[in-house]
Coordinates of C-alpha atoms in Angstrom, one line a residue:
M1 CA 48.6 17.0 100.2
S2 CA 47.2 13.7 100.8
P3 CA 43.8 13.3 102.5
P4 CA 43.7 12.3 106.1
A5 CA 43.5 8.7 107.0
S6 CA 40.1 9.3 108.7
A7 CA 38.7 10.4 105.3
I8 CA 39.9 7.2 103.6
M9 CA 38.7 5.1 106.4
S10 CA 35.2 6.6 106.1
V11 CA 35.0 5.6 102.5
L12 CA 36.4 2.1 103.1
S13 CA 34.0 1.5 106.0
S14 CA 30.8 2.8 104.2
P15 CA 27.9 0.5 103.7
E16 CA 28.9 0.1 99.9
G17 CA 31.9 -1.8 101.1
A18 CA 29.6 -4.8 101.9
G19 CA 31.8 -5.9 104.5
G20 CA 32.6 -2.7 106.3
R21 CA 36.0 -2.0 107.6
D22 CA 38.4 -5.0 107.8
A23 CA 42.0 -5.7 107.9
I24 CA 42.6 -5.1 104.0
D25 CA 40.7 -1.8 104.2
A26 CA 42.7 -0.7 107.2
A27 CA 45.9 -1.7 105.6
V28 CA 45.0 0.4 102.5
A29 CA 44.1 3.4 104.6
H30 CA 47.3 3.2 106.6
E31 CA 49.9 2.0 104.1
L32 CA 48.8 3.6 100.8
R33 CA 47.2 6.9 101.9
A34 CA 50.2 8.8 100.6
R35 CA 49.9 7.5 97.2
F36 CA 46.1 7.1 96.5
Q37 CA 42.9 8.7 97.2
V38 CA 40.3 5.9 97.5
D39 CA 36.8 6.8 96.4
R40 CA 34.9 3.5 96.6
V41 CA 35.1 -0.2 96.8
E42 CA 34.3 -1.8 93.4
R43 CA 34.7 -5.5 94.2
R44 CA 35.7 -7.6 97.2
G45 CA 37.3 -11.1 97.2
P46 CA 38.4 -13.4 100.0
R47 CA 41.9 -11.9 100.0
S48 CA 41.7 -9.0 97.6
R49 CA 39.9 -5.8 96.9
L50 CA 39.4 -3.6 93.8
Y51 CA 39.0 0.1 94.5
L52 CA 38.3 3.1 92.2
G53 CA 40.2 6.2 93.2
R54 CA 42.9 8.7 92.2
D55 CA 46.7 8.6 91.9
L56 CA 47.8 11.6 93.9
D57 CA 51.1 12.1 92.2
A58 CA 49.9 11.7 88.5
G59 CA 46.6 13.4 89.3
R60 CA 44.7 10.8 87.2
P61 CA 41.8 8.3 87.9
I62 CA 42.9 4.8 88.6
A63 CA 41.7 1.3 89.5
L64 CA 43.6 0.0 92.5
K65 CA 43.9 -3.8 93.1
V66 CA 45.3 -5.0 96.5
V67 CA 46.0 -8.5 97.7
S68 CA 46.7 -9.5 101.2
R69 CA 50.3 -10.8 101.9
A70 CA 49.2 -12.9 104.7
G71 CA 50.8 -16.4 104.4
A72 CA 52.6 -15.4 101.2
S73 CA 55.7 -17.5 100.6
K74 CA 59.1 -16.0 99.5
Q75 CA 58.6 -17.7 96.1
A76 CA 55.2 -16.0 95.7
I77 CA 56.7 -12.5 96.7
E78 CA 59.3 -12.9 94.0
A79 CA 56.8 -14.3 91.5
F80 CA 54.5 -11.3 92.0
G81 CA 57.4 -8.9 91.1
T82 CA 58.2 -10.9 88.0
A83 CA 54.5 -11.1 86.9
M84 CA 53.9 -7.3 87.4
A85 CA 57.2 -6.4 85.4
A86 CA 55.9 -8.5 82.5
S87 CA 52.4 -7.0 82.8
V88 CA 53.6 -3.5 82.7
A89 CA 55.5 -4.2 79.4
L90 CA 52.3 -5.4 77.7
D91 CA 51.0 -2.8 75.2
H92 CA 47.8 -3.8 73.5
P93 CA 44.5 -2.1 72.8
H94 CA 42.6 -5.0 74.6
I95 CA 44.8 -5.2 77.7
I96 CA 44.3 -3.0 80.6
P97 CA 47.4 -0.9 81.2
V98 CA 49.2 -1.4 84.5
Y99 CA 50.7 2.0 85.7
Q100 CA 52.5 1.0 89.0
Y101 CA 52.9 -1.9 91.3
G102 CA 54.6 -2.6 94.7
K103 CA 54.3 -4.2 98.1
T104 CA 53.9 -3.0 101.6
R105 CA 54.2 -4.8 104.9
R106 CA 50.7 -6.3 104.6
L107 CA 49.8 -5.8 100.9
F108 CA 50.7 -6.5 97.2
W109 CA 49.2 -3.6 95.1
Y110 CA 49.0 -2.5 91.6
S111 CA 47.3 0.4 89.8
M112 CA 45.6 0.3 86.4
K113 CA 43.8 2.4 83.9
W114 CA 40.3 3.2 85.1
I115 CA 37.9 1.7 82.4
Q116 CA 34.6 3.4 82.1
G117 CA 32.3 0.4 81.9
G118 CA 31.8 -2.8 83.9
S119 CA 33.0 -6.3 84.1
L120 CA 31.8 -9.0 81.8
H121 CA 30.5 -10.6 84.9
D122 CA 28.3 -7.7 85.6
T123 CA 27.2 -7.4 81.9
L124 CA 25.9 -11.0 82.0
R125 CA 24.3 -10.5 85.4
D126 CA 22.4 -7.3 84.1
R127 CA 21.6 -8.3 80.5
G128 CA 21.6 -12.0 80.3
P129 CA 23.5 -14.1 77.8
L130 CA 25.2 -12.3 74.8
E131 CA 23.8 -12.4 71.3
L132 CA 26.2 -14.6 69.4
T133 CA 27.7 -12.0 67.1
T134 CA 28.5 -9.9 70.1
C135 CA 30.0 -12.7 72.0
L136 CA 32.3 -13.7 69.0
R137 CA 33.4 -10.1 68.6
L138 CA 34.4 -9.9 72.4
V139 CA 36.2 -13.3 72.2
A140 CA 38.1 -12.2 69.0
E141 CA 39.4 -9.1 71.0
L142 CA 40.3 -11.2 74.0
A143 CA 42.1 -13.7 71.7
A144 CA 44.1 -10.8 70.2
A145 CA 45.1 -9.7 73.7
L146 CA 46.1 -13.2 74.8
Y147 CA 48.0 -13.9 71.6
H148 CA 50.0 -10.6 72.0
A149 CA 51.0 -11.7 75.6
H150 CA 51.9 -15.2 74.6
R151 CA 54.2 -13.8 71.8
H152 CA 56.0 -11.9 74.5
G153 CA 56.3 -15.0 76.7
V154 CA 53.6 -14.1 79.2
T155 CA 50.5 -16.2 80.0
H156 CA 47.4 -15.1 81.8
G157 CA 46.6 -18.1 84.0
D158 CA 43.1 -16.7 85.3
V159 CA 41.0 -15.9 82.4
K160 CA 37.6 -15.3 83.8
L161 CA 34.5 -13.0 83.7
T162 CA 35.6 -10.7 86.5
N163 CA 39.0 -10.1 84.9
V164 CA 37.4 -8.8 81.6
M165 CA 36.2 -5.3 81.5
V166 CA 33.7 -4.0 78.8
S167 CA 34.2 -0.3 78.2
A168 CA 31.3 2.0 77.6
D169 CA 31.6 1.7 73.8
G170 CA 31.5 -2.1 74.0
V171 CA 35.3 -3.0 73.8
A172 CA 36.6 -5.9 75.8
L173 CA 39.8 -5.5 77.8
L174 CA 41.7 -8.1 79.8
G175 CA 43.4 -7.5 83.1
D176 CA 45.2 -9.2 86.0
F177 CA 47.8 -11.0 83.8
A178 CA 49.7 -13.7 85.6
V179 CA 49.0 -12.3 89.1
A180 CA 46.7 -15.0 90.5
R181 CA 49.0 -17.8 89.4
A182 CA 52.1 -16.2 90.7
L183 CA 50.6 -15.6 94.2
R184 CA 48.9 -18.9 94.3
T185 CA 51.7 -21.2 93.3
G186 CA 54.7 -18.9 93.1
S187 CA 55.2 -20.0 89.5
S188 CA 56.7 -17.7 86.8
P189 CA 54.4 -15.9 84.4
L190 CA 56.6 -17.1 81.6
A191 CA 55.8 -20.8 82.5
P192 CA 54.0 -22.7 79.6
G193 CA 50.4 -22.0 79.7
A194 CA 49.1 -20.8 76.4
A195 CA 46.9 -23.9 75.9
A196 CA 45.4 -23.4 79.5
D197 CA 44.5 -19.8 78.5
Q198 CA 42.9 -21.1 75.3
Y199 CA 40.8 -23.5 77.5
A200 CA 39.8 -20.8 79.8
L201 CA 38.7 -18.4 76.9
A202 CA 36.6 -21.3 75.5
A203 CA 35.0 -21.9 78.9
L204 CA 34.3 -18.0 79.1
T205 CA 32.8 -18.1 75.7
L206 CA 30.4 -20.9 76.7
E207 CA 29.5 -19.0 79.8
C208 CA 28.6 -15.9 77.9
L209 CA 26.3 -17.8 75.6
K210 CA 24.5 -20.1 78.1
A211 CA 24.1 -17.7 81.1
G212 CA 20.4 -17.9 81.6
A213 CA 19.8 -19.5 78.3
P214 CA 17.7 -22.7 77.4
A215 CA 19.2 -25.9 78.2
D216 CA 19.3 -27.0 74.6
M217 CA 22.4 -25.0 73.4
S218 CA 22.0 -26.3 69.9
L219 CA 19.2 -23.6 69.4
L220 CA 21.8 -21.0 70.1
V221 CA 24.9 -21.7 68.3
P222 CA 25.7 -23.2 64.9
D223 CA 27.8 -26.2 64.4
T224 CA 30.9 -24.3 63.6
V225 CA 30.9 -22.7 66.9
R226 CA 30.1 -25.8 68.9
H227 CA 32.9 -27.7 67.2
A228 CA 35.4 -25.1 67.8
L229 CA 34.4 -24.9 71.5
A230 CA 34.6 -28.6 72.0
R231 CA 38.1 -28.8 70.4
A232 CA 39.3 -25.8 72.5
L233 CA 38.0 -27.4 75.7
S234 CA 39.6 -30.8 74.9
Q235 CA 41.2 -32.4 78.0
D236 CA 44.3 -33.1 75.9
P237 CA 46.2 -29.9 75.2
Q238 CA 47.5 -31.4 72.1
Q239 CA 44.0 -31.6 70.6
R240 CA 43.4 -27.8 70.9
F241 CA 44.1 -25.2 68.5
A242 CA 47.7 -24.3 67.9
T243 CA 47.0 -20.7 69.1
V244 CA 44.2 -18.6 70.5
L245 CA 44.1 -16.7 67.2
D246 CA 43.4 -19.9 65.3
F247 CA 40.5 -20.6 67.7
A248 CA 39.2 -17.1 67.1
A249 CA 39.7 -17.5 63.3
V250 CA 37.3 -20.6 63.3
L251 CA 34.7 -18.7 65.4
E252 CA 34.8 -15.9 62.9
K253 CA 33.7 -18.1 60.1
A254 CA 30.3 -18.2 61.8
T255 CA 29.9 -14.5 61.8
P256 CA 28.9 -14.0 58.1
A257 CA 26.0 -16.5 58.4
L258 CA 24.8 -14.9 61.6
S259 CA 24.9 -11.2 60.3
S260 CA 23.3 -11.8 56.9
P261 CA 19.4 -12.3 56.7
P262 CA 18.4 -15.8 55.6
P263 CA 17.8 -16.0 51.9
T264 CA 14.1 -16.1 50.7
P265 CA 13.3 -19.5 49.2
S266 CA 12.4 -19.4 45.6
P267 CA 9.4 -21.3 44.1
E268 CA 11.6 -23.5 42.2
R269 CA 13.7 -24.5 45.2
P270 CA 11.6 -24.5 48.3
A271 CA 13.3 -24.3 51.7
A272 CA 14.2 -27.6 53.1
P273 CA 11.6 -28.8 55.8
G274 CA 12.7 -28.7 59.4
A275 CA 15.4 -26.0 59.0
K276 CA 15.6 -23.8 62.2
P277 CA 16.9 -20.3 62.1
A278 CA 19.5 -19.4 64.6
V279 CA 18.0 -18.0 67.8
L280 CA 19.4 -14.5 68.7
L281 CA 18.8 -13.4 72.2
W282 CA 19.4 -9.7 71.6
D283 CA 20.5 -8.3 68.3
D284 CA 23.1 -5.5 67.8
A285 CA 24.3 -6.8 64.4
Y286 CA 24.6 -4.3 61.7
E287 CA 21.2 -3.8 59.9
Q288 CA 21.5 -3.7 56.1
P289 CA 19.2 -1.3 54.2
P290 CA 16.5 -2.9 52.1
V291 CA 17.5 -3.7 48.5
P292 CA 14.9 -3.1 45.8
D293 CA 13.7 -6.2 43.8
E294 CA 15.7 -6.3 40.6
R295 CA 12.8 -7.4 38.4
H296 CA 10.7 -4.4 39.9
V297 CA 13.5 -2.0 39.0
R298 CA 13.6 -3.3 35.4
R299 CA 9.8 -3.0 34.9
V300 CA 9.7 0.6 36.1
A301 CA 12.7 1.6 34.0
L302 CA 11.1 0.0 30.9
G303 CA 7.8 1.8 31.5
A304 CA 9.5 5.1 32.0
A305 CA 11.5 4.6 28.8
L306 CA 8.2 3.8 26.9
V307 CA 6.5 6.9 28.2
I308 CA 9.3 9.1 26.9
L309 CA 9.3 7.6 23.4
L310 CA 5.5 7.9 23.0
A311 CA 5.5 11.5 24.2
A312 CA 8.2 12.4 21.8
A313 CA 6.5 10.6 19.0
A314 CA 3.3 12.5 19.6
A315 CA 5.0 15.8 19.7
F316 CA 6.7 15.1 16.3
G317 CA 3.4 14.1 14.8
L318 CA 1.8 17.4 15.8
W319 CA 4.8 19.4 14.5
L320 CA 4.4 17.7 11.1
A321 CA 0.7 18.4 11.1
G322 CA 1.3 22.2 11.6
R323 CA 3.6 22.3 8.5
D324 CA 1.0 20.8 6.0
P325 CA -1.9 23.2 5.2
A326 CA -4.0 20.3 3.6
P327 CA -6.6 18.7 6.0
V328 CA -5.4 15.5 7.0
R329 CA -7.2 12.9 8.8
Q330 CA -4.9 11.6 11.4
V331 CA -5.0 8.0 12.6
V332 CA -2.8 7.0 15.4
T333 CA -2.2 3.4 16.1
R334 CA -1.3 2.8 19.8
P335 CA 1.2 0.0 20.7
S336 CA 0.4 -2.4 23.4
L337 CA 2.0 -1.3 26.6
P338 CA 2.6 -2.8 30.0
S339 CA 0.0 -2.1 32.7
E340 CA 2.5 0.1 34.5
V341 CA 2.7 2.6 31.7
A342 CA -0.1 5.3 31.3
S343 CA -1.6 5.3 27.7
V344 CA -1.0 8.3 25.6
A345 CA -4.2 9.6 23.9
A346 CA -4.2 10.2 20.1
A347 CA -4.9 13.6 18.7
P348 CA -8.7 14.1 18.0
A349 CA -9.7 13.4 14.3
E350 CA -11.4 16.2 12.2
P351 CA -15.2 15.9 11.9
A352 CA -16.5 14.3 8.6
P353 CA -17.3 16.9 5.8
R354 CA -20.9 17.8 5.4
D355 CA -23.0 18.3 2.1
T356 CA -23.2 22.1 1.2
L357 CA -25.1 24.1 -1.5
G358 CA -22.2 25.9 -2.8
P359 CA -18.7 24.8 -3.7
P360 CA -16.8 23.4 -0.9
V361 CA -14.5 26.0 0.8
E362 CA -11.3 24.5 1.9
Q363 CA -10.6 25.7 5.4
P364 CA -7.0 25.5 6.5
A365 CA -6.4 23.1 9.4
P366 CA -5.7 25.1 12.7
R367 CA -2.1 25.1 13.8
P368 CA -2.0 23.3 17.1
S369 CA 0.2 24.8 19.8
P370 CA 3.0 22.4 20.7
P371 CA 2.2 20.5 23.9
P372 CA 4.4 21.2 26.9
A373 CA 7.5 19.1 27.4
P374 CA 6.7 16.2 29.6
P375 CA 8.5 16.3 33.0
A376 CA 11.6 14.3 33.3
P377 CA 10.8 11.1 34.8
R378 CA 12.5 10.3 38.2
R379 CA 14.8 7.4 38.2
P380 CA 14.1 5.0 41.0
A381 CA 16.7 5.1 43.7
V382 CA 18.8 1.9 43.8
V383 CA 20.2 1.2 47.2
L384 CA 23.3 -1.1 47.1
A385 CA 23.8 -3.3 50.1
P386 CA 27.1 -2.6 51.8
G387 CA 29.9 -5.2 52.0
R388 CA 31.8 -6.2 55.1
L389 CA 35.5 -6.0 55.8
F390 CA 37.5 -8.5 58.0
V391 CA 41.1 -7.6 58.9
G392 CA 43.6 -9.6 60.8
A393 CA 47.4 -8.9 61.2
T394 CA 50.3 -10.4 63.0
P395 CA 51.2 -8.5 65.1
W396 CA 48.3 -6.3 65.7
G397 CA 48.1 -3.0 64.1
E398 CA 45.9 0.1 63.6
V399 CA 43.4 -0.1 60.7
Y400 CA 42.7 2.9 58.5
V401 CA 40.1 2.8 55.7
D402 CA 40.3 5.6 53.2
S403 CA 42.7 7.6 55.6
R404 CA 40.2 7.2 58.5
L405 CA 41.3 5.3 61.7
I406 CA 38.7 2.6 62.3
G407 CA 40.3 0.6 65.2
H408 CA 42.8 -2.3 65.8
T409 CA 43.0 -5.7 64.5
P410 CA 41.4 -8.2 64.5
L411 CA 38.5 -6.3 62.8
A412 CA 35.4 -8.2 62.1
A413 CA 32.4 -7.5 59.9
L414 CA 33.0 -3.8 59.4
P415 CA 30.2 -2.5 57.1
L416 CA 31.6 -0.8 53.9
A417 CA 29.8 1.0 51.1
A418 CA 30.2 -0.9 47.8
G419 CA 33.0 0.5 45.6
S420 CA 36.7 1.0 45.9
H421 CA 38.5 1.6 49.3
Q422 CA 42.1 1.9 50.5
V423 CA 43.0 -0.3 53.6
R424 CA 46.1 0.5 55.6
V425 CA 47.4 -1.3 58.7
V426 CA 50.2 0.4 60.6
R427 CA 52.3 -0.3 63.7
D428 CA 55.3 1.5 65.1
G429 CA 58.6 -0.1 64.0
F430 CA 56.9 -2.1 61.3
A431 CA 56.5 -1.4 57.6
P432 CA 52.8 -0.4 56.8
F433 CA 50.5 -2.8 54.9
V434 CA 48.5 -0.9 52.1
Q435 CA 46.0 -2.4 49.7
R436 CA 43.1 -1.1 47.6
I437 CA 40.0 -3.3 47.7
E438 CA 36.9 -3.5 45.7
V439 CA 33.8 -4.2 47.7
A440 CA 30.9 -5.7 45.8
P441 CA 27.3 -5.1 47.2
G442 CA 26.7 -7.5 50.0
A443 CA 30.1 -9.2 49.6
D444 CA 32.8 -10.0 52.3
V445 CA 36.4 -8.9 51.8
R446 CA 38.8 -10.7 54.1
L447 CA 42.5 -9.5 54.7
T448 CA 43.0 -12.0 57.6
G449 CA 46.5 -13.1 56.8
I450 CA 48.5 -9.9 57.1
V451 CA 52.0 -10.2 58.5
L452 CA 53.7 -6.9 59.4
R453 CA 57.4 -6.9 58.8
P454 CA 59.7 -5.0 61.1
F455 CA 61.8 -2.2 59.7
H456 CA 65.4 -3.1 59.1
L457 CA 68.0 -0.3 59.4

């Protein structure tokens, strides 16, 4: 049973609605009350609303987008249907799924998956500019979503902060594919516009980095990123990258330099004067465990070995002394040891013989008890720096590492323990990609040219 119209109207006219009850709210309450329960107004535009509520038939939470039909042309009405049909067909982990769509006498509407999180616009408003590695990761996810749509002949046409949702676990999802352009111009979502989407994605990247940042952007981004942004923002579409994935791949090259700590200059090669480290506004990059200094490990190991050898030599000497009844004056020569190794004391020498009145009585040397075995020295723990894994595939697929699902491609800077691992990329209808990799400490492994081949029956 659907809630009464008065209940919906009370929600739509609450102070949270910012504008109170208006024509769009009234149309939603009257024309969509049999389908949806509206809980609150999430965002208001001049001709649109975004509500959070519930699909009464499916019994699931949804986000409901409505746009006023006032003044819409016949071409716009047809283009809306074409755009929504294309959006429903898109299936990608970084695209917000569209459940249903339709039109009423006064409204265009469509329901989407309710994403627990907030828009990228809200994220920048609340937290300020993104740290560069975070920004590039989100852009790579959005580029993968756009590339998937472009491969299916769909362009977005309105890539902006409010159309990007960031989930509670930090994943970017893109919504509102082709709708704005369809209603604004009546043009088909299949019209050429991939280069325009790339331009908009670059503009969004720049906005994420400079929102509230210092005026001198050179302090925030390395040359690789600045040059890539300049190319993607070229006024000539022919000068831009061939695809949005090519744009994201160039940005990805800056990720290793940002995630790794700067090298400590050696005395032989001092750091160049005037070098500026990259400025990170807030850092969520992976923190590598400290790696012990190699020379220190060698010194400790050498010292421990010498302690063991000297202890064994002393025990062997005492054992020999116990077998020989003749008094022997024992002289032990100590080798020179490093300062880290404790010296081993020689066995005390017997006192010098004294003159006596009678014939000398030969006393057998006391048999010393064997010394307790020295405790086994602890080997210093050697912590190996993890490596990082980068995976890219066309089309996108699910990434498994050692039979554990990690996520979807593109995958950037995944920390992996040094050693051998199996990487598997799978997608329904395609032959899986499987490869065993060897990860060296602190090294990057890149599997970014994977092409999944469809099964042929």
